[in-house]
Amino acid sequence: MKSLLLKMAWKVGRNAKSTVVGIKNLILRSTTELLKPTQIVYMVTDRCNSRCIHCNIWRQEPVKNPLTPKEVEQVFSDELFRDVKYVLCTGGEPSIRNDLQDIILSIHRALPKSTIQLSTNGLLPDRVIEVVKTTIKHNICFDVGVSLDGIGEEHDKIRGVKGNFEKADRLIHELVELRKSDNNKLRISAGIVLSDLTLHSLPEVRLYVKRLNVDLTEAWYNEASFYDNIGKNVFSNQLIEAVKLQPSSPLQEVWLKALRGKSIKFPCFAMYTFCVLKCNGDIVPCLNLFDMKAGNIGEKSPTDIWHSYEMKKVRKIVKNCQGCLNSWGAPWSFESSYYQILLFYLKHPRIVMERLRKK
């Protein structure tokens, strides 16, 4: 029993360091000592050339003066961000910006040891490829995630643009070729938004990424209000079936338990080790609490915002937030949740016994 628990803890935590970091973050989160961000989502633009049926950002009036590459470098050079390991560049659609290469280079100059991730819909494959070639030339640790909510017309229907799959497919294949020239350092992934609109396409998408040897990110449909509406039970039942299709793992059973309505609330670390930087300079907790800004970098430095009274008020809201599944599934809470998942197993030995019987 003890050896199995240790094995599970290792698998979930990946290594002992992650567990130690998780314990440290949990302790610091409950004290007055502030944590610093290790992961940032930077919304490069709020403009988008997709017409996704599960997203309304393309319907909104875009920001007129998004952060310039120079401003981006100044922001990420702030002392607050010195420990940042990952910067996810998203949107909208980042590749819409003609200066995306300059933005990536600005982030790299400010944070040369950080991994930069780009999320794209693949509608502008040539521009993305040029960006990737630039990152290879400058030896930037770079990840590219391409949206893939189905194969062929299924993807186009959800994304609202005819020919989207063809362009995304071409981009992924060209990235695979570029990866060879980068000694396989370039990380490529496809991303599917799990919802009742995409679950039937999941097996086919999994076969697609397996054939090309790229990763697959399976993200929950994440509209906060959705989890409190009438249809949530139907959606949860469909997600349960999707999770069952995944390879057996400790986290899989945590997901299943949560989707079945059990309480497994892990602390969310938004505004502790993670935050979102909007294209207008606002700092907000996450994509669900998108309008809850703690400050704007045009008015205060990131460090001043992080220690401000407004940030303190936002953290109180985050601490009590019940709006999404991110507290146990999102990357920014993952490292700190490893320890919590281990505790979950200690509190539920029956699951351990079930896994033993399966073996």
Tab-separated table of C-alpha atoms in Angstrom:
chain	number	residue	atom	x	y	z
A	1	MET	CA	0.000	0.000	0.000
A	2	LYS	CA	2.727	2.437	0.993
A	3	SER	CA	4.736	1.765	-2.150
A	4	LEU	CA	1.681	2.264	-4.344
A	5	LEU	CA	0.891	5.589	-2.687
A	6	LEU	CA	4.445	6.733	-3.216
A	7	LYS	CA	4.286	5.626	-6.836
A	8	MET	CA	1.057	7.574	-7.345
A	9	ALA	CA	2.504	10.650	-5.677
A	10	TRP	CA	5.510	10.415	-7.965
A	11	LYS	CA	3.367	10.078	-11.075
A	12	VAL	CA	1.165	13.000	-10.125
A	13	GLY	CA	3.986	15.199	-8.912
A	14	ARG	CA	6.396	14.023	-11.618
A	15	ASN	CA	9.200	14.503	-9.169
A	16	ALA	CA	9.864	15.284	-5.523
A	17	LYS	CA	10.562	18.923	-6.292
A	18	SER	CA	6.986	19.474	-7.494
A	19	THR	CA	5.589	18.105	-4.246
A	20	VAL	CA	7.886	20.351	-2.188
A	21	VAL	CA	6.911	23.368	-4.301
A	22	GLY	CA	3.257	22.496	-3.841
A	23	ILE	CA	3.558	22.312	-0.050
A	24	LYS	CA	5.498	25.585	0.030
A	25	ASN	CA	2.907	27.365	-2.114
A	26	LEU	CA	0.020	26.101	-0.007
A	27	ILE	CA	1.697	27.359	3.169
A	28	LEU	CA	2.604	30.743	1.695
A	29	ARG	CA	-0.871	31.150	0.240
A	30	SER	CA	-2.368	30.906	3.715
A	31	THR	CA	0.042	33.436	5.228
A	32	THR	CA	0.708	37.103	4.620
A	33	GLU	CA	3.839	36.320	2.598
A	34	LEU	CA	3.095	36.822	-1.082
A	35	LEU	CA	3.981	34.406	-3.828
A	36	LYS	CA	5.300	35.613	-7.163
A	37	PRO	CA	3.927	34.546	-10.547
A	38	THR	CA	5.537	31.557	-12.228
A	39	GLN	CA	3.054	31.380	-15.103
A	40	ILE	CA	1.510	34.204	-17.100
A	41	VAL	CA	-1.187	34.211	-19.739
A	42	TYR	CA	-0.571	37.187	-21.999
A	43	MET	CA	-3.510	38.120	-24.196
A	44	VAL	CA	-1.635	39.464	-27.216
A	45	THR	CA	-4.831	40.748	-28.843
A	46	ASP	CA	-8.565	40.433	-28.426
A	47	ARG	CA	-9.128	40.399	-32.190
A	48	CYS	CA	-9.970	37.033	-33.710
A	49	ASN	CA	-10.509	35.692	-37.232
A	50	SER	CA	-12.383	32.604	-36.008
A	51	ARG	CA	-16.131	32.539	-35.473
A	52	CYS	CA	-16.288	29.840	-32.816
A	53	ILE	CA	-19.766	28.878	-31.668
A	54	HIS	CA	-18.514	28.408	-28.087
A	55	CYS	CA	-16.842	31.833	-27.881
A	56	ASN	CA	-18.024	35.409	-28.353
A	57	ILE	CA	-14.753	37.319	-28.332
A	58	TRP	CA	-14.932	37.859	-32.093
A	59	ARG	CA	-18.227	39.734	-31.619
A	60	GLN	CA	-16.717	42.300	-29.260
A	61	GLU	CA	-15.176	45.669	-30.037
A	62	PRO	CA	-11.381	45.149	-29.998
A	63	VAL	CA	-8.945	47.183	-27.926
A	64	LYS	CA	-7.660	50.084	-30.009
A	65	ASN	CA	-4.179	50.395	-28.490
A	66	PRO	CA	-2.820	47.015	-27.346
A	67	LEU	CA	0.575	46.830	-25.674
A	68	THR	CA	3.491	47.448	-28.032
A	69	PRO	CA	6.540	45.131	-28.145
A	70	LYS	CA	8.511	47.773	-26.225
A	71	GLU	CA	5.843	47.951	-23.522
A	72	VAL	CA	5.705	44.158	-23.377
A	73	GLU	CA	9.451	44.003	-22.713
A	74	GLN	CA	9.151	46.632	-19.985
A	75	VAL	CA	6.321	44.739	-18.296
A	76	PHE	CA	8.055	41.372	-18.254
A	77	SER	CA	11.324	42.957	-17.118
A	78	ASP	CA	9.625	43.972	-13.869
A	79	GLU	CA	11.074	42.390	-10.729
A	80	LEU	CA	7.732	40.707	-10.038
A	81	PHE	CA	8.129	38.401	-13.030
A	82	ARG	CA	11.721	37.249	-12.493
A	83	ASP	CA	10.589	33.724	-11.489
A	84	VAL	CA	8.201	33.234	-14.414
A	85	LYS	CA	8.729	29.869	-16.106
A	86	TYR	CA	5.974	29.951	-18.722
A	87	VAL	CA	4.340	32.700	-20.754
A	88	LEU	CA	1.317	31.665	-22.802
A	89	CYS	CA	0.597	34.036	-25.684
A	90	THR	CA	-3.043	33.813	-26.606
A	91	GLY	CA	-5.926	35.953	-27.793
A	92	GLY	CA	-8.131	36.430	-29.661
A	93	GLU	CA	-5.766	35.124	-32.297
A	94	PRO	CA	-2.144	36.220	-31.686
A	95	SER	CA	-1.019	35.708	-35.288
A	96	ILE	CA	-3.350	38.510	-36.415
A	97	ARG	CA	-0.717	40.931	-35.120
A	98	ASN	CA	1.937	41.776	-37.702
A	99	ASP	CA	4.453	42.377	-34.909
A	100	LEU	CA	4.017	38.975	-33.221
A	101	GLN	CA	7.676	38.086	-33.864
A	102	ASP	CA	8.773	41.291	-32.134
A	103	ILE	CA	6.483	40.526	-29.193
A	104	ILE	CA	7.960	37.033	-28.794
A	105	LEU	CA	11.496	38.420	-28.943
A	106	SER	CA	10.589	41.108	-26.392
A	107	ILE	CA	9.353	38.481	-23.948
A	108	HIS	CA	12.495	36.415	-24.522
A	109	ARG	CA	14.798	39.363	-23.860
A	110	ALA	CA	13.010	40.039	-20.589
A	111	LEU	CA	12.750	36.359	-19.584
A	112	PRO	CA	15.500	34.461	-21.439
A	113	LYS	CA	15.057	31.258	-19.414
A	114	SER	CA	11.284	31.066	-19.726
A	115	THR	CA	9.304	28.848	-22.066
A	116	ILE	CA	7.063	30.825	-24.402
A	117	GLN	CA	3.887	29.162	-25.583
A	118	LEU	CA	1.738	30.236	-28.514
A	119	SER	CA	-1.909	29.304	-28.884
A	120	THR	CA	-3.246	29.631	-32.434
A	121	ASN	CA	-6.265	28.683	-34.518
A	122	GLY	CA	-4.018	27.955	-37.496
A	123	LEU	CA	-5.806	30.272	-39.912
A	124	LEU	CA	-2.559	32.128	-40.685
A	125	PRO	CA	-0.104	29.220	-40.972
A	126	ASP	CA	2.604	31.118	-42.869
A	127	ARG	CA	2.831	33.783	-40.181
A	128	VAL	CA	3.041	31.192	-37.411
A	129	ILE	CA	5.765	29.298	-39.269
A	130	GLU	CA	7.818	32.491	-39.616
A	131	VAL	CA	7.493	33.105	-35.879
A	132	VAL	CA	8.629	29.559	-35.112
A	133	LYS	CA	11.635	29.898	-37.431
A	134	THR	CA	12.586	33.054	-35.534
A	135	THR	CA	12.380	31.251	-32.184
A	136	ILE	CA	14.572	28.432	-33.489
A	137	LYS	CA	17.118	30.964	-34.776
A	138	HIS	CA	17.257	32.660	-31.356
A	139	ASN	CA	17.257	29.369	-29.435
A	140	ILE	CA	14.012	30.206	-27.636
A	141	CYS	CA	12.275	27.441	-25.731
A	142	PHE	CA	8.981	27.492	-27.612
A	143	ASP	CA	5.691	25.584	-27.642
A	144	VAL	CA	2.934	25.846	-30.238
A	145	GLY	CA	-0.632	24.763	-29.597
A	146	VAL	CA	-3.015	24.518	-32.562
A	147	SER	CA	-6.768	24.362	-31.973
A	148	LEU	CA	-8.324	21.150	-33.282
A	149	ASP	CA	-11.940	20.558	-32.278
A	150	GLY	CA	-12.558	17.835	-34.833
A	151	ILE	CA	-11.366	16.457	-38.154
A	152	GLY	CA	-12.327	18.011	-41.485
A	153	GLU	CA	-15.718	19.687	-41.654
A	154	GLU	CA	-16.408	18.953	-37.974
A	155	HIS	CA	-13.640	21.361	-37.005
A	156	ASP	CA	-14.758	23.987	-39.523
A	157	LYS	CA	-18.325	23.843	-38.235
A	158	ILE	CA	-17.295	24.527	-34.635
A	159	ARG	CA	-14.746	27.182	-35.574
A	160	GLY	CA	-17.125	28.905	-37.976
A	161	VAL	CA	-14.628	29.248	-40.840
A	162	LYS	CA	-14.633	27.031	-43.915
A	163	GLY	CA	-11.193	25.617	-44.657
A	164	ASN	CA	-9.925	26.083	-41.089
A	165	PHE	CA	-9.068	22.403	-40.671
A	166	GLU	CA	-7.106	22.339	-43.920
A	167	LYS	CA	-4.964	25.270	-42.758
A	168	ALA	CA	-4.544	23.923	-39.221
A	169	ASP	CA	-3.598	20.510	-40.618
A	170	ARG	CA	-1.037	22.082	-42.932
A	171	LEU	CA	0.401	24.106	-40.038
A	172	ILE	CA	0.761	21.053	-37.799
A	173	HIS	CA	2.506	19.067	-40.549
A	174	GLU	CA	4.927	21.946	-41.242
A	175	LEU	CA	5.626	22.293	-37.521
A	176	VAL	CA	6.446	18.589	-37.346
A	177	GLU	CA	9.012	19.100	-40.113
A	178	LEU	CA	10.452	22.162	-38.355
A	179	ARG	CA	10.766	20.160	-35.156
A	180	LYS	CA	13.292	17.924	-36.893
A	181	SER	CA	15.530	20.921	-37.618
A	182	ASP	CA	15.225	21.970	-33.973
A	183	ASN	CA	16.519	18.628	-32.637
A	184	ASN	CA	12.988	17.834	-31.451
A	185	LYS	CA	13.057	20.694	-28.905
A	186	LEU	CA	10.000	22.397	-30.403
A	187	ARG	CA	6.920	21.169	-28.584
A	188	ILE	CA	3.784	20.854	-30.694
A	189	SER	CA	0.311	20.198	-29.418
A	190	ALA	CA	-3.239	20.180	-30.687
A	191	GLY	CA	-5.973	21.474	-28.410
A	192	ILE	CA	-9.582	20.370	-28.235
A	193	VAL	CA	-12.245	22.123	-26.158
A	194	LEU	CA	-14.283	19.363	-24.536
A	195	SER	CA	-18.004	20.027	-24.805
A	196	ASP	CA	-21.129	18.303	-26.015
A	197	LEU	CA	-20.191	19.649	-29.463
A	198	THR	CA	-16.793	17.931	-29.627
A	199	LEU	CA	-16.891	14.776	-27.515
A	200	HIS	CA	-17.889	12.594	-30.464
A	201	SER	CA	-14.758	13.801	-32.321
A	202	LEU	CA	-12.357	13.079	-29.456
A	203	PRO	CA	-11.332	9.506	-30.478
A	204	GLU	CA	-10.592	10.643	-34.040
A	205	VAL	CA	-8.569	13.641	-32.833
A	206	ARG	CA	-6.559	11.365	-30.526
A	207	LEU	CA	-5.702	9.098	-33.446
A	208	TYR	CA	-4.662	12.129	-35.508
A	209	VAL	CA	-2.180	13.444	-32.925
A	210	LYS	CA	-0.831	9.974	-32.206
A	211	ARG	CA	-0.047	9.443	-35.878
A	212	LEU	CA	1.890	12.729	-36.032
A	213	ASN	CA	3.518	12.295	-32.609
A	214	VAL	CA	2.240	15.586	-31.215
A	215	ASP	CA	0.687	16.225	-27.813
A	216	LEU	CA	-3.011	16.720	-27.190
A	217	THR	CA	-4.455	19.225	-24.729
A	218	GLU	CA	-8.000	18.360	-23.708
A	219	ALA	CA	-9.454	21.485	-22.099
A	220	TRP	CA	-12.822	21.678	-20.374
A	221	TYR	CA	-15.397	24.030	-21.818
A	222	ASN	CA	-14.849	26.778	-19.298
A	223	GLU	CA	-17.635	29.310	-19.070
A	224	ALA	CA	-18.110	29.925	-15.346
A	225	SER	CA	-21.866	30.422	-15.560
A	226	PHE	CA	-22.245	27.152	-17.435
A	227	TYR	CA	-21.501	25.078	-14.380
A	228	ASP	CA	-24.517	26.517	-12.574
A	229	ASN	CA	-27.123	26.237	-15.287
A	230	ILE	CA	-29.751	23.588	-15.957
A	231	GLY	CA	-27.713	21.681	-18.506
A	232	LYS	CA	-24.664	21.052	-16.345
A	233	ASN	CA	-25.653	17.485	-15.373
A	234	VAL	CA	-25.969	16.422	-19.011
A	235	PHE	CA	-22.599	17.980	-19.782
A	236	SER	CA	-20.960	16.316	-16.767
A	237	ASN	CA	-22.253	12.893	-17.807
A	238	GLN	CA	-20.726	13.337	-21.252
A	239	LEU	CA	-17.422	14.462	-19.746
A	240	ILE	CA	-17.383	11.412	-17.486
A	241	GLU	CA	-17.509	9.210	-20.562
A	242	ALA	CA	-14.702	11.236	-22.167
A	243	VAL	CA	-12.496	10.976	-19.074
A	244	LYS	CA	-13.034	7.210	-18.966
A	245	LEU	CA	-11.446	7.020	-22.426
A	246	GLN	CA	-8.223	8.524	-21.087
A	247	PRO	CA	-5.328	6.347	-19.905
A	248	SER	CA	-5.690	5.340	-16.267
A	249	SER	CA	-3.954	7.737	-13.895
A	250	PRO	CA	-4.378	9.156	-10.391
A	251	LEU	CA	-5.625	12.443	-11.811
A	252	GLN	CA	-8.192	10.632	-13.947
A	253	GLU	CA	-9.911	9.363	-10.822
A	254	VAL	CA	-9.838	12.819	-9.244
A	255	TRP	CA	-11.574	14.172	-12.354
A	256	LEU	CA	-14.187	11.426	-12.316
A	257	LYS	CA	-14.980	12.023	-8.672
A	258	ALA	CA	-15.350	15.763	-9.211
A	259	LEU	CA	-17.525	15.348	-12.302
A	260	ARG	CA	-19.833	13.055	-10.348
A	261	GLY	CA	-20.551	15.917	-7.986
A	262	LYS	CA	-18.147	15.091	-5.171
A	263	SER	CA	-16.395	17.972	-3.458
A	264	ILE	CA	-12.685	17.997	-4.264
A	265	LYS	CA	-12.016	21.712	-4.170
A	266	PHE	CA	-8.301	22.376	-4.502
A	267	PRO	CA	-7.010	25.911	-3.930
A	268	CYS	CA	-6.823	28.111	-7.000
A	269	PHE	CA	-3.543	29.993	-7.362
A	270	ALA	CA	-4.748	32.749	-9.676
A	271	MET	CA	-3.202	36.011	-8.429
A	272	TYR	CA	-0.735	34.000	-6.347
A	273	THR	CA	1.466	32.103	-8.822
A	274	PHE	CA	-0.499	33.004	-11.925
A	275	CYS	CA	-2.279	35.925	-13.574
A	276	VAL	CA	-3.591	37.128	-16.916
A	277	LEU	CA	-2.151	40.185	-18.637
A	278	LYS	CA	-4.744	41.601	-21.013
A	279	CYS	CA	-3.775	43.315	-24.245
A	280	ASN	CA	-4.783	46.698	-22.786
A	281	GLY	CA	-2.456	46.254	-19.782
A	282	ASP	CA	-5.019	45.124	-17.206
A	283	ILE	CA	-3.940	42.406	-14.761
A	284	VAL	CA	-6.799	40.014	-13.951
A	285	PRO	CA	-7.001	36.626	-12.179
A	286	CYS	CA	-8.117	34.374	-15.031
A	287	LEU	CA	-10.297	34.124	-18.110
A	288	ASN	CA	-13.394	33.542	-15.980
A	289	LEU	CA	-12.883	36.617	-13.802
A	290	PHE	CA	-11.947	38.603	-16.876
A	291	ASP	CA	-13.343	41.971	-15.806
A	292	MET	CA	-11.991	41.858	-12.250
A	293	LYS	CA	-8.857	43.914	-12.730
A	294	ALA	CA	-6.424	44.585	-9.911
A	295	GLY	CA	-4.716	47.346	-11.859
A	296	ASN	CA	-3.300	48.468	-15.198
A	297	ILE	CA	0.409	48.516	-16.014
A	298	GLY	CA	-0.049	51.912	-17.658
A	299	GLU	CA	-0.914	53.350	-14.248
A	300	LYS	CA	1.212	51.241	-11.867
A	301	SER	CA	4.119	48.857	-12.162
A	302	PRO	CA	3.326	45.114	-11.972
A	303	THR	CA	5.066	44.986	-8.575
A	304	ASP	CA	2.941	47.826	-7.205
A	305	ILE	CA	-0.227	46.197	-8.534
A	306	TRP	CA	0.729	42.864	-6.946
A	307	HIS	CA	1.023	44.495	-3.518
A	308	SER	CA	-1.926	46.856	-3.849
A	309	TYR	CA	-5.140	47.043	-1.852
A	310	GLU	CA	-7.108	46.323	-5.030
A	311	MET	CA	-5.160	43.068	-5.477
A	312	LYS	CA	-5.892	42.103	-1.889
A	313	LYS	CA	-9.624	42.457	-2.561
A	314	VAL	CA	-9.377	40.373	-5.738
A	315	ARG	CA	-7.491	37.612	-3.894
A	316	LYS	CA	-10.306	37.335	-1.372
A	317	ILE	CA	-12.732	36.716	-4.215
A	318	VAL	CA	-10.408	34.167	-5.843
A	319	LYS	CA	-10.000	32.340	-2.551
A	320	ASN	CA	-13.752	31.773	-2.336
A	321	CYS	CA	-14.395	31.315	-6.048
A	322	GLN	CA	-16.465	28.262	-6.996
A	323	GLY	CA	-16.895	29.233	-10.624
A	324	CYS	CA	-14.937	26.607	-12.563
A	325	LEU	CA	-12.970	23.370	-12.547
A	326	ASN	CA	-9.621	25.144	-12.820
A	327	SER	CA	-8.673	24.804	-9.172
A	328	TRP	CA	-7.720	21.185	-9.773
A	329	GLY	CA	-7.212	21.049	-13.508
A	330	ALA	CA	-5.456	24.186	-14.642
A	331	PRO	CA	-1.689	24.448	-15.225
A	332	TRP	CA	-1.269	27.399	-12.859
A	333	SER	CA	-2.708	25.407	-9.950
A	334	PHE	CA	-1.329	22.046	-10.995
A	335	GLU	CA	2.059	22.207	-9.321
A	336	SER	CA	0.516	23.332	-6.069
A	337	SER	CA	-2.262	20.749	-6.379
A	338	TYR	CA	0.068	17.730	-6.531
A	339	TYR	CA	0.281	17.635	-2.777
A	340	GLN	CA	-3.486	18.028	-2.478
A	341	ILE	CA	-4.037	15.091	-4.834
A	342	LEU	CA	-1.766	12.944	-2.676
A	343	LEU	CA	-3.858	13.906	0.354
A	344	PHE	CA	-6.945	12.983	-1.634
A	345	TYR	CA	-5.610	9.443	-2.018
A	346	LEU	CA	-4.755	9.206	1.644
A	347	LYS	CA	-8.333	10.182	2.489
A	348	HIS	CA	-9.809	7.734	-0.042
A	349	PRO	CA	-7.935	4.416	0.333
A	350	ARG	CA	-10.813	2.631	-1.431
A	351	ILE	CA	-9.660	4.124	-4.731
A	352	VAL	CA	-6.157	2.782	-4.089
A	353	MET	CA	-7.589	-0.689	-3.478
A	354	GLU	CA	-9.621	-0.480	-6.681
A	355	ARG	CA	-6.483	0.370	-8.622
A	356	LEU	CA	-4.692	-2.574	-7.035
A	357	ARG	CA	-7.474	-4.908	-8.106
A	358	LYS	CA	-7.319	-3.557	-11.663
A	359	LYS	CA	-3.655	-4.467	-11.766
